[in-house]
Tab-separated table of C-alpha atoms in Angstrom:
chain	number	residue	atom	x	y	z
A	1	MET	CA	-15.323	-57.610	-72.278
A	2	THR	CA	-14.297	-57.692	-68.521
A	3	GLN	CA	-15.724	-54.633	-66.639
A	4	ALA	CA	-14.347	-53.395	-63.653
A	5	SER	CA	-15.906	-54.022	-60.342
A	6	PRO	CA	-17.489	-50.519	-58.817
A	7	LEU	CA	-15.863	-51.797	-55.807
A	8	ALA	CA	-12.408	-51.800	-56.884
A	9	THR	CA	-9.913	-49.338	-55.739
A	10	ALA	CA	-8.434	-47.341	-58.404
A	11	VAL	CA	-4.374	-47.103	-58.427
A	12	VAL	CA	-3.322	-43.273	-59.143
A	13	PHE	CA	0.134	-43.755	-59.321
A	14	HIS	CA	2.963	-46.309	-57.800
A	15	LEU	CA	5.618	-44.949	-55.478
A	16	GLY	CA	8.216	-47.541	-55.717
A	17	PRO	CA	6.556	-50.783	-55.466
A	18	LEU	CA	3.784	-49.145	-53.423
A	19	GLN	CA	0.352	-48.639	-55.220
A	20	VAL	CA	-1.140	-45.120	-54.384
A	21	THR	CA	-4.775	-45.239	-54.638
A	22	ARG	CA	-7.205	-42.591	-54.820
A	23	PRO	CA	-8.622	-42.825	-51.287
A	24	VAL	CA	-5.330	-42.322	-50.307
A	25	VAL	CA	-4.802	-39.405	-52.223
A	26	THR	CA	-7.835	-38.086	-51.361
A	27	THR	CA	-7.188	-38.755	-47.570
A	28	TRP	CA	-3.784	-36.974	-48.324
A	29	ALA	CA	-5.786	-33.836	-49.703
A	30	ILE	CA	-8.101	-33.989	-46.580
A	31	MET	CA	-4.911	-34.025	-44.362
A	32	ALA	CA	-3.728	-30.996	-46.277
A	33	VAL	CA	-6.665	-29.179	-45.887
A	34	LEU	CA	-7.543	-29.968	-42.421
A	35	ALA	CA	-3.929	-29.403	-41.212
A	36	ALA	CA	-3.813	-26.389	-43.154
A	37	GLY	CA	-7.212	-24.964	-41.973
A	38	SER	CA	-6.177	-25.751	-38.385
A	39	TRP	CA	-2.796	-23.976	-38.724
A	40	SER	CA	-4.511	-20.916	-40.180
A	41	ALA	CA	-6.935	-20.892	-37.540
A	42	THR	CA	-4.993	-21.189	-34.545
A	43	ARG	CA	-1.937	-18.866	-35.684
A	44	ARG	CA	-3.391	-15.996	-34.001
A	45	LEU	CA	-5.081	-17.053	-30.908
A	46	ARG	CA	-5.747	-14.316	-28.504
A	47	PRO	CA	-6.912	-14.422	-24.788
A	48	GLU	CA	-9.974	-12.426	-25.924
A	49	PRO	CA	-11.298	-14.623	-28.890
A	50	SER	CA	-12.874	-13.313	-31.994
A	51	ARG	CA	-16.091	-14.841	-33.339
A	52	SER	CA	-13.795	-17.193	-35.660
A	53	GLN	CA	-11.581	-18.439	-32.595
A	54	ALA	CA	-14.925	-18.802	-30.387
A	55	VAL	CA	-16.371	-21.308	-33.026
A	56	LEU	CA	-12.811	-23.099	-33.052
A	57	GLU	CA	-13.044	-23.351	-28.951
A	58	LEU	CA	-16.421	-24.330	-29.133
A	59	LEU	CA	-15.688	-26.990	-31.445
A	60	VAL	CA	-12.786	-28.479	-29.639
A	61	THR	CA	-14.375	-27.972	-26.133
A	62	GLY	CA	-17.535	-29.679	-27.561
A	63	ILE	CA	-15.527	-32.737	-28.756
A	64	GLN	CA	-14.081	-32.871	-25.413
A	65	THR	CA	-17.310	-32.580	-23.374
A	66	GLN	CA	-19.120	-35.236	-25.231
A	67	ILE	CA	-16.018	-37.534	-24.519
A	68	GLU	CA	-15.982	-36.626	-20.926
A	69	GLU	CA	-19.561	-37.185	-20.968
A	70	VAL	CA	-19.192	-40.867	-22.413
A	71	VAL	CA	-15.911	-41.992	-20.569
A	72	ARG	CA	-16.570	-40.081	-17.065
A	73	ARG	CA	-13.139	-39.033	-16.871
A	74	ASP	CA	-10.685	-36.485	-17.854
A	75	ALA	CA	-11.147	-36.665	-21.737
A	76	ARG	CA	-7.636	-34.912	-22.359
A	77	PRO	CA	-5.637	-38.070	-23.359
A	78	LEU	CA	-8.246	-39.100	-25.651
A	79	LEU	CA	-8.974	-35.930	-27.503
A	80	PRO	CA	-6.561	-36.042	-30.169
A	81	LEU	CA	-7.624	-39.918	-31.449
A	82	LEU	CA	-11.199	-39.480	-30.949
A	83	GLY	CA	-11.480	-35.808	-32.138
A	84	THR	CA	-9.402	-36.578	-35.075
A	85	LEU	CA	-11.547	-39.492	-35.922
A	86	PHE	CA	-14.834	-37.627	-35.671
A	87	ILE	CA	-13.225	-34.344	-37.814
A	88	PHE	CA	-11.782	-36.651	-40.395
A	89	LEU	CA	-14.980	-39.052	-40.684
A	90	LEU	CA	-17.181	-35.737	-41.132
A	91	THR	CA	-14.849	-34.325	-43.686
A	92	ALA	CA	-13.956	-37.597	-45.466
A	93	ASN	CA	-17.824	-38.545	-45.746
A	94	LEU	CA	-18.689	-35.069	-46.912
A	95	SER	CA	-16.073	-34.985	-49.539
A	96	GLY	CA	-18.070	-37.455	-51.747
A	97	LEU	CA	-20.379	-34.769	-52.156
A	98	LEU	CA	-17.603	-32.829	-54.250
A	99	PRO	CA	-17.654	-33.229	-57.882
A	100	GLY	CA	-15.314	-35.856	-58.787
A	101	VAL	CA	-14.564	-36.747	-55.697
A	102	GLN	CA	-14.980	-40.059	-54.060
A	103	ALA	CA	-15.236	-40.214	-50.335
A	104	PRO	CA	-12.326	-42.501	-48.921
A	105	THR	CA	-14.649	-44.164	-46.420
A	106	GLY	CA	-16.555	-45.225	-49.560
A	107	ARG	CA	-14.005	-47.743	-49.960
A	108	ILE	CA	-13.205	-50.470	-47.614
A	109	GLU	CA	-9.685	-50.022	-46.570
A	110	THR	CA	-10.353	-46.545	-45.010
A	111	PRO	CA	-13.144	-47.849	-42.566
A	112	ALA	CA	-11.070	-51.006	-42.060
A	113	ALA	CA	-7.975	-49.036	-41.054
A	114	LEU	CA	-10.359	-46.529	-38.888
A	115	ALA	CA	-12.001	-49.704	-37.062
A	116	LEU	CA	-8.350	-51.032	-36.837
A	117	VAL	CA	-7.356	-47.968	-34.837
A	118	VAL	CA	-10.024	-48.087	-32.710
A	119	PHE	CA	-9.673	-51.775	-32.234
A	120	LEU	CA	-6.173	-51.118	-31.122
A	121	SER	CA	-6.697	-48.079	-29.159
A	122	VAL	CA	-9.213	-49.792	-27.404
A	123	HIS	CA	-6.691	-52.479	-26.076
A	124	TRP	CA	-4.005	-50.019	-25.385
A	125	PHE	CA	-5.855	-47.660	-23.216
A	126	GLY	CA	-7.236	-50.383	-21.424
A	127	VAL	CA	-3.889	-52.154	-20.649
A	128	ARG	CA	-2.540	-48.493	-19.805
A	129	THR	CA	-5.359	-47.654	-17.341
A	130	ARG	CA	-6.139	-51.177	-15.670
A	131	GLY	CA	-3.054	-53.000	-16.275
A	132	LEU	CA	-2.308	-55.960	-18.793
A	133	MET	CA	-3.626	-58.727	-16.278
A	134	GLY	CA	-6.542	-56.328	-14.862
A	135	TYR	CA	-7.544	-55.849	-18.606
A	136	LEU	CA	-7.303	-59.347	-19.497
A	137	ALA	CA	-9.199	-60.313	-16.858
A	138	SER	CA	-11.998	-57.949	-17.635
A	139	PHE	CA	-12.861	-60.556	-20.346
A	140	ALA	CA	-13.760	-63.113	-18.129
A	141	ARG	CA	-16.555	-60.948	-16.236
A	142	PRO	CA	-18.814	-61.473	-15.597
A	143	LYS	CA	-18.347	-65.364	-15.441
A	144	LEU	CA	-15.465	-67.181	-17.026
A	145	ILE	CA	-17.711	-68.922	-19.507
A	146	MET	CA	-18.278	-65.238	-20.966
A	147	LEU	CA	-14.580	-65.350	-22.034
A	148	PRO	CA	-14.999	-66.315	-25.490
A	149	LEU	CA	-18.382	-64.297	-26.158
A	150	ASN	CA	-16.218	-61.341	-24.798
A	151	VAL	CA	-13.480	-62.004	-27.425
A	152	LEU	CA	-15.882	-62.577	-29.959
A	153	ALA	CA	-17.643	-59.499	-29.373
A	154	GLU	CA	-14.358	-57.493	-29.408
A	155	ILE	CA	-13.870	-58.727	-32.873
A	156	THR	CA	-17.578	-58.320	-34.299
A	157	ARG	CA	-18.027	-54.936	-33.091
A	158	THR	CA	-14.820	-53.731	-34.664
A	159	PHE	CA	-16.018	-55.500	-37.977
A	160	SER	CA	-19.425	-53.928	-37.591
A	161	LEU	CA	-18.132	-50.725	-37.212
A	162	MET	CA	-16.202	-51.059	-40.267
A	163	VAL	CA	-19.023	-52.522	-42.512
A	164	ARG	CA	-21.634	-49.812	-41.102
A	165	LEU	CA	-19.456	-47.139	-42.142
A	166	PHE	CA	-18.419	-48.546	-45.437
A	167	GLY	CA	-21.912	-49.824	-46.410
A	168	ASN	CA	-23.541	-46.441	-45.675
A	169	ILE	CA	-21.133	-44.215	-47.623
A	170	MET	CA	-20.581	-46.653	-50.339
A	171	SER	CA	-24.114	-47.314	-50.952
A	172	GLY	CA	-25.024	-43.613	-50.595
A	173	GLU	CA	-22.566	-42.901	-53.426
A	174	PHE	CA	-23.722	-45.431	-55.519
A	175	LEU	CA	-27.229	-44.654	-55.341
A	176	VAL	CA	-26.392	-41.037	-55.899
A	177	ALA	CA	-24.502	-42.061	-58.899
A	178	LEU	CA	-26.750	-44.177	-60.304
A	179	VAL	CA	-29.402	-41.540	-60.099
A	180	LEU	CA	-27.299	-39.066	-61.920
A	181	ALA	CA	-26.813	-41.619	-64.440
A	182	LEU	CA	-30.367	-42.546	-65.087
A	183	SER	CA	-32.285	-39.289	-64.646
A	184	GLY	CA	-30.583	-36.017	-64.833
A	185	LEU	CA	-28.402	-33.377	-63.384
A	186	PHE	CA	-30.507	-31.846	-60.641
A	187	VAL	CA	-32.600	-35.121	-59.817
A	188	PRO	CA	-29.804	-36.464	-57.448
A	189	ILE	CA	-29.865	-33.207	-55.152
A	190	PRO	CA	-32.414	-34.578	-52.651
A	191	LEU	CA	-30.327	-37.858	-52.631
A	192	MET	CA	-27.122	-35.793	-51.737
A	193	ALA	CA	-28.942	-33.693	-48.955
A	194	LEU	CA	-29.771	-37.188	-47.529
A	195	GLU	CA	-26.042	-38.417	-47.955
A	196	LEU	CA	-25.051	-35.076	-46.137
A	197	LEU	CA	-27.212	-36.196	-43.235
A	198	ILE	CA	-25.959	-39.764	-43.388
A	199	GLY	CA	-22.367	-38.918	-43.611
A	200	VAL	CA	-22.911	-36.549	-40.319
A	201	VAL	CA	-24.747	-39.295	-38.646
A	202	GLN	CA	-22.295	-42.181	-39.267
A	203	ALA	CA	-19.302	-39.928	-38.628
A	204	TYR	CA	-20.721	-39.064	-35.409
A	205	ILE	CA	-22.120	-42.855	-34.655
A	206	PHE	CA	-18.463	-44.146	-35.575
A	207	SER	CA	-17.070	-41.581	-33.100
A	208	VAL	CA	-19.345	-42.413	-30.204
A	209	LEU	CA	-19.133	-45.916	-30.435
A	210	ALA	CA	-15.305	-45.634	-30.701
A	211	THR	CA	-15.515	-43.504	-27.585
A	212	VAL	CA	-17.605	-46.158	-25.736
A	213	PHE	CA	-15.746	-48.977	-26.483
A	214	ILE	CA	-12.607	-46.934	-25.114
A	215	GLY	CA	-14.561	-45.843	-22.434
A	216	ALA	CA	-15.728	-49.388	-21.493
A	217	ALA	CA	-11.937	-50.530	-21.732
A	218	VAL	CA	-10.816	-47.839	-19.027
A	219	SER	CA	-13.850	-48.256	-16.738
A	220	ASP	CA	-13.481	-50.250	-13.744
A	221	ASP	CA	-17.267	-51.077	-14.037
A	222	SER	CA	-16.884	-53.517	-17.217
B	1	MET	CA	-14.170	-57.370	-53.765
B	2	ARG	CA	-10.860	-57.611	-52.359
B	3	LEU	CA	-9.026	-55.703	-49.419
B	4	ASP	CA	-5.904	-53.757	-50.461
B	5	TRP	CA	-3.670	-53.973	-47.633
B	6	THR	CA	-1.402	-51.226	-48.973
B	7	THR	CA	-4.145	-48.714	-49.209
B	8	LEU	CA	-4.958	-49.909	-45.596
B	9	ALA	CA	-1.704	-49.443	-44.087
B	10	LEU	CA	-1.449	-46.058	-45.727
B	11	GLN	CA	-4.543	-45.099	-44.305
B	12	LEU	CA	-3.093	-46.355	-41.105
B	13	VAL	CA	-0.404	-44.129	-41.321
B	14	ASN	CA	-2.224	-41.245	-42.753
B	15	PHE	CA	-4.758	-41.386	-39.464
B	16	ALA	CA	-1.722	-41.568	-37.252
B	17	VAL	CA	-0.130	-38.317	-39.153
B	18	LEU	CA	-3.307	-36.656	-39.271
B	19	VAL	CA	-3.761	-37.406	-35.479
B	20	TRP	CA	-0.094	-35.547	-34.912
B	21	LEU	CA	-1.033	-32.736	-37.522
B	22	LEU	CA	-4.156	-32.030	-35.616
B	23	GLN	CA	-2.937	-32.303	-32.064
B	24	ARG	CA	0.126	-29.852	-33.181
B	25	PHE	CA	-1.999	-27.440	-34.851
B	26	LEU	CA	-5.257	-27.501	-33.578
B	27	TYR	CA	-6.014	-29.123	-30.072
B	28	ARG	CA	-2.679	-27.967	-28.599
B	29	PRO	CA	-3.050	-24.564	-29.141
B	30	VAL	CA	-6.807	-24.181	-28.717
B	31	LEU	CA	-6.519	-25.817	-25.375
B	32	ARG	CA	-3.475	-23.881	-24.322
B	33	VAL	CA	-5.356	-20.567	-25.038
B	34	ILE	CA	-8.073	-21.666	-23.181
B	35	ASP	CA	-6.065	-23.131	-20.096
B	36	ALA	CA	-4.509	-19.571	-20.135
B	37	ARG	CA	-7.758	-17.955	-20.046
B	38	ARG	CA	-8.894	-20.098	-17.335
B	39	ALA	CA	-5.773	-19.959	-15.081
B	40	ALA	CA	-5.919	-15.957	-15.824
B	41	LEU	CA	-9.401	-16.354	-14.609
B	42	VAL	CA	-8.667	-18.288	-11.565
B	43	GLY	CA	-5.696	-15.799	-11.097
B	44	GLU	CA	-8.069	-12.645	-11.284
B	45	GLN	CA	-10.716	-14.623	-9.124
B	46	ALA	CA	-7.820	-15.188	-6.487
B	47	GLN	CA	-6.622	-11.598	-6.819
B	48	ALA	CA	-10.022	-10.471	-6.791
B	49	ALA	CA	-10.659	-12.477	-3.309
B	50	GLN	CA	-7.303	-11.222	-2.039
B	51	GLU	CA	-8.534	-7.585	-2.840
B	52	ALA	CA	-11.781	-8.211	-1.136
B	53	GLU	CA	-9.851	-10.004	1.937
B	54	SER	CA	-7.604	-6.969	2.243
B	55	ALA	CA	-10.260	-4.406	1.642
B	56	LYS	CA	-12.285	-6.598	4.398
B	57	ARG	CA	-9.258	-6.023	6.308
B	58	GLN	CA	-8.793	-2.377	5.781
B	59	LEU	CA	-12.390	-1.944	6.640
B	60	SER	CA	-11.988	-3.628	9.937
B	61	ASP	CA	-8.848	-1.738	10.590
B	62	LEU	CA	-10.456	1.661	9.799
B	63	GLN	CA	-13.592	0.654	11.871
B	64	ALA	CA	-11.510	-0.053	14.500
B	65	GLU	CA	-9.301	3.058	14.246
B	66	ARG	CA	-12.657	4.814	14.015
B	67	ALA	CA	-13.876	3.161	17.257
B	68	GLY	CA	-10.418	4.400	18.756
B	69	LEU	CA	-11.174	7.636	17.415
B	70	LEU	CA	-14.369	8.074	18.889
B	71	ALA	CA	-13.157	6.680	22.380
B	72	GLU	CA	-10.386	9.318	22.060
B	73	ARG	CA	-13.077	12.009	21.052
B	74	ALA	CA	-15.147	10.975	23.931
B	75	ALA	CA	-12.282	10.742	26.598
B	76	ALA	CA	-11.297	14.053	25.335
B	77	LEU	CA	-14.365	15.640	25.491
B	78	ALA	CA	-14.763	14.381	28.919
B	79	LYS	CA	-11.571	15.414	29.978
B	80	THR	CA	-11.959	19.017	28.639
B	81	GLU	CA	-15.603	19.195	30.174
B	82	ALA	CA	-14.020	18.009	33.743
B	83	GLU	CA	-11.196	20.870	32.986
B	84	GLY	CA	-13.688	23.388	31.952
B	85	ARG	CA	-15.810	22.810	35.213
B	86	GLN	CA	-12.687	22.711	37.254
B	87	LEU	CA	-11.783	26.040	35.471
B	88	ILE	CA	-15.446	27.334	36.040
B	89	ALA	CA	-15.347	26.388	39.758
B	90	ALA	CA	-11.821	27.936	39.992
B	91	ARG	CA	-12.976	30.720	38.576
B	92	ARG	CA	-15.990	31.267	40.363
B	93	ALA	CA	-14.177	30.593	43.548
B	94	GLN	CA	-11.838	33.216	42.585
B	95	ALA	CA	-14.630	35.621	41.920
B	96	GLN	CA	-16.128	34.721	44.899
B	97	HIS	CA	-13.095	35.649	46.604
B	98	ASP	CA	-12.248	38.798	44.693
B	99	ALA	CA	-15.779	39.905	45.407
B	100	ASP	CA	-15.535	38.960	49.057
B	101	SER	CA	-12.214	40.439	49.268
B	102	LEU	CA	-13.666	43.948	47.419
B	103	LEU	CA	-16.700	43.921	49.731
B	104	ALA	CA	-14.231	43.484	52.932
B	105	ASP	CA	-12.036	46.339	51.728
B	106	ALA	CA	-15.169	48.124	50.617
B	107	HIS	CA	-16.651	47.917	54.404
B	108	ARG	CA	-13.083	48.536	55.640
B	109	THR	CA	-12.730	51.493	53.925
B	110	LEU	CA	-16.274	52.551	54.667
B	111	ALA	CA	-15.683	52.002	58.427
B	112	GLU	CA	-12.081	54.067	57.957
B	113	GLU	CA	-14.147	56.834	55.941
B	114	ARG	CA	-16.997	56.441	58.715
B	115	GLU	CA	-14.394	56.659	61.368
B	116	GLN	CA	-12.540	59.798	59.858
B	117	ALA	CA	-15.840	61.357	59.300
B	118	ARG	CA	-16.576	60.999	62.781
B	119	GLU	CA	-13.400	62.037	64.148
B	120	ALA	CA	-13.614	64.883	61.717
B	121	MET	CA	-17.185	65.716	63.189
B	122	GLN	CA	-15.773	65.276	66.596
B	123	GLY	CA	-13.100	67.367	66.006
B	124	ALA	CA	-15.240	70.054	64.295
B	125	ALA	CA	-17.704	69.763	67.126
B	126	LEU	CA	-14.801	70.400	69.775
B	127	GLU	CA	-13.460	73.217	67.642
B	128	LEU	CA	-17.002	74.386	67.576
B	129	ALA	CA	-17.606	73.803	71.535
B	130	ALA	CA	-13.832	75.233	72.254
B	131	GLU	CA	-14.740	78.390	69.843
B	132	MET	CA	-18.110	78.629	71.683
B	133	ALA	CA	-16.394	78.435	74.780
B	134	ARG	CA	-13.676	80.907	74.216
B	135	ARG	CA	-16.550	83.413	72.900
B	136	VAL	CA	-18.453	82.817	75.761
B	137	LEU	CA	-15.348	83.345	77.890
B	138	ALA	CA	-14.540	86.625	76.199
B	139	GLU	CA	-17.451	88.206	77.348
B	140	VAL	CA	-16.467	87.202	80.884
B	141	PRO	CA	-14.503	90.061	82.775
B	142	GLU	CA	-10.786	89.095	83.084
B	143	SER	CA	-10.934	89.042	86.833
B	144	LEU	CA	-13.568	86.887	87.097
B	145	ARG	CA	-12.203	84.318	84.384
B	146	VAL	CA	-9.443	82.598	86.705
B	147	GLN	CA	-11.142	83.321	90.244
B	148	ALA	CA	-14.206	81.085	89.813
B	149	TRP	CA	-11.906	78.194	88.366
B	150	LEU	CA	-9.617	78.626	91.558
B	151	GLU	CA	-12.462	78.766	93.891
B	152	ARG	CA	-13.710	75.251	91.987
B	153	ILE	CA	-10.185	73.872	92.773
B	154	GLY	CA	-10.578	75.282	96.264
B	155	ARG	CA	-13.761	73.216	96.677
B	156	HIS	CA	-12.400	70.236	94.953
B	157	ILE	CA	-9.167	70.010	97.667
B	158	GLU	CA	-11.817	70.219	100.379
B	159	SER	CA	-13.878	67.396	98.996
B	160	LEU	CA	-10.713	65.163	98.614
B	161	THR	CA	-10.493	62.317	101.275
B	162	PRO	CA	-7.844	62.565	103.905
B	163	ARG	CA	-5.800	59.819	101.747
B	164	GLU	CA	-5.689	61.579	98.707
B	165	LEU	CA	-5.157	64.907	100.416
B	166	THR	CA	-2.183	62.994	102.227
B	167	GLU	CA	-0.831	61.733	98.625
B	168	LEU	CA	-1.054	65.129	97.196
B	169	SER	CA	0.786	66.649	100.274
B	170	ALA	CA	3.336	64.098	100.125
B	171	GLU	CA	4.142	65.236	96.490
B	172	LEU	CA	4.739	68.703	97.673
B	173	SER	CA	6.336	68.013	101.065
B	174	GLY	CA	10.245	68.878	101.060
B	175	GLY	CA	10.104	71.947	98.925
B	176	GLY	CA	8.123	70.365	96.127
B	177	THR	CA	6.822	73.077	93.398
B	178	LEU	CA	3.256	73.280	92.645
B	179	ARG	CA	2.504	74.943	89.216
B	180	VAL	CA	-0.794	76.584	88.860
B	181	VAL	CA	-1.507	76.971	84.869
B	182	THR	CA	-4.234	78.912	83.871
B	183	ALA	CA	-5.781	80.317	80.337
B	184	SER	CA	-5.252	83.600	81.304
B	185	PRO	CA	-2.831	85.500	83.471
B	186	VAL	CA	-3.892	85.461	87.351
B	187	PRO	CA	-3.686	89.031	89.054
B	188	ALA	CA	-0.972	89.241	91.703
B	189	ALA	CA	-3.310	89.606	94.368
B	190	SER	CA	-5.075	86.973	93.454
B	191	GLN	CA	-1.835	84.774	92.919
B	192	ASP	CA	-0.732	85.780	96.779
B	193	ASP	CA	-4.118	84.654	98.076
B	194	TRP	CA	-4.158	81.292	96.444
B	195	ARG	CA	-0.769	81.006	96.957
B	196	THR	CA	-1.801	81.277	100.628
B	197	LYS	CA	-4.898	79.172	100.619
B	198	LEU	CA	-3.126	75.973	98.374
B	199	ARG	CA	-0.235	76.066	101.024
B	200	ALA	CA	-2.797	75.719	103.737
B	201	ALA	CA	-4.550	73.297	102.397
B	202	LEU	CA	-1.688	71.126	100.926
B	203	ALA	CA	1.697	72.005	102.557
B	204	PRO	CA	2.920	74.948	104.238
B	205	GLU	CA	6.485	74.706	102.574
B	206	ALA	CA	5.382	74.005	99.025
B	207	SER	CA	6.591	76.354	96.080
B	208	VAL	CA	3.495	77.855	94.204
B	209	VAL	CA	4.423	79.294	90.830
B	210	PHE	CA	1.701	80.592	88.647
B	211	GLU	CA	1.989	79.935	84.801
B	212	THR	CA	-0.242	80.631	81.459
B	213	ASP	CA	-1.284	78.400	78.852
B	214	PRO	CA	-3.966	80.113	76.196
B	215	GLY	CA	-4.477	76.480	74.885
B	216	LEU	CA	-6.598	75.631	78.140
B	217	ILE	CA	-9.303	77.872	76.720
B	218	GLY	CA	-10.752	78.452	80.470
B	219	GLY	CA	-10.120	77.120	83.628
B	220	ALA	CA	-6.911	75.999	85.681
B	221	GLU	CA	-4.693	72.928	86.258
B	222	LEU	CA	-2.720	72.238	89.238
B	223	HIS	CA	0.454	70.311	88.019
B	224	PHE	CA	2.100	68.422	91.204
B	225	PRO	CA	5.478	66.602	90.277
B	226	HIS	CA	3.650	63.513	89.696
B	227	ALA	CA	0.210	63.912	89.584
B	228	GLN	CA	-2.157	66.539	87.739
B	229	LEU	CA	-5.715	68.161	88.608
B	230	SER	CA	-7.345	69.554	85.633
B	231	PHE	CA	-10.449	71.973	85.589
B	232	SER	CA	-9.933	73.543	82.342
B	233	ILE	CA	-12.319	73.564	79.134
B	234	GLN	CA	-9.500	71.833	77.102
B	235	SER	CA	-9.570	69.102	79.724
B	236	ALA	CA	-13.151	68.782	79.909
B	237	LEU	CA	-13.834	68.716	76.057
B	238	ALA	CA	-10.973	65.973	75.796
B	239	ALA	CA	-13.036	64.102	78.832
B	240	LEU	CA	-16.102	64.679	76.892
B	241	GLN	CA	-14.173	63.228	73.519
B	242	GLN	CA	-13.371	60.239	75.426
B	243	GLU	CA	-16.977	59.477	76.763
B	244	VAL	CA	-18.328	60.040	73.134
B	245	ARG	CA	-15.847	57.515	71.733
B	246	ARG	CA	-16.845	54.832	74.941
B	247	ARG	CA	-20.339	55.313	74.063
B	248	GLU	CA	-20.057	54.436	70.501
B	249	PRO	CA	-20.615	50.891	69.277
B	250	ALA	CA	-17.546	49.139	68.495
B	251	GLY	CA	-16.788	48.550	64.874
């Protein structure tokens, strides 16, 4: 008897030739919730903010301020990407705490996709800010001999982004599921609280590292 | 574990769509309202600064206007004070002039009244003297009233210098008339006697006529054609009056 791997991605349905897996469906749900929540929260914005509007403005300006403190320049162009990255990661990481829901980030494809987005964004913003040659020349700094190492670092740090997020979230889910299966209903609660903390921290770390990478790419100091 | 490339691709698309959705429904509206509020604040700050500048300018204008008003007030006060002083001086001069005029008029009126009183007193004194003389003479017998005066005239003619006597005789020469005016009628005998004496003393061919004038009070007068010898009380009183006037101090 062959037992399915717990790391395998379950297919929910097929959309033509495409296999729609469970993380994709969960992501769609998260997207729907975030989009609907954003639309609901921002449809009646007023110059004199209400309490909920003030919280919303605080969230957006807080993310913008964090980005500005890292990249040391106007954060408006980076806000949609990095803000969405943080909000999605936070929501996705914490969605695993809901009964019957698996965090999309607990499967390798989602962290890989996000790491790929960060990888591509770094080079996009770098080239757009410094020009193609200027950006490519930055890989040969401080010495030409550093070129292979810098290129390798670009790949490995993206890989580490992916693995760090995947490993933390996946291991947390496994641990909670294992303890729940072995002990009882309320025993995993402390572990779930720990998982909550880990989810927030990992979302923050992923977002900050993505910001640092992009900031380094657009900075003239590198 | 193997990587599901379809899922990876779908997640890439999902993330891109989520970026668009949040940009559309979250970041853009929130940033728009924040920018609008910031622009409103900047506008209000600019307006407040403009109003403050305007208020400062108005304050400056008001201060300048106030200074101008104060200067104008000081000038008006100075002008009014000068005009007041000038008016007071003019009024004072006018009052002094009026007082001087009144005083001069009073002095003049007083002098005139004094002169009138003096003349009235003199007239009264002369009237009194004439009355006294008239009453005294009324006590004298009528034959003696004229005789004494005629004798006095005779003595006066005798005391004339030859030159004076010659001049008087010249007036009567050629039939000139000598009028003898007395206060009371001269008796006919006395008239002949005196006519003879006067012709002998002055001119033998002279015509001597006697006339009566009660205004003389007493005494007699010799009226030559161009000269007159007065020895009447009236002429004495007139001479006395002229002497009194001469003795009075001027003014």
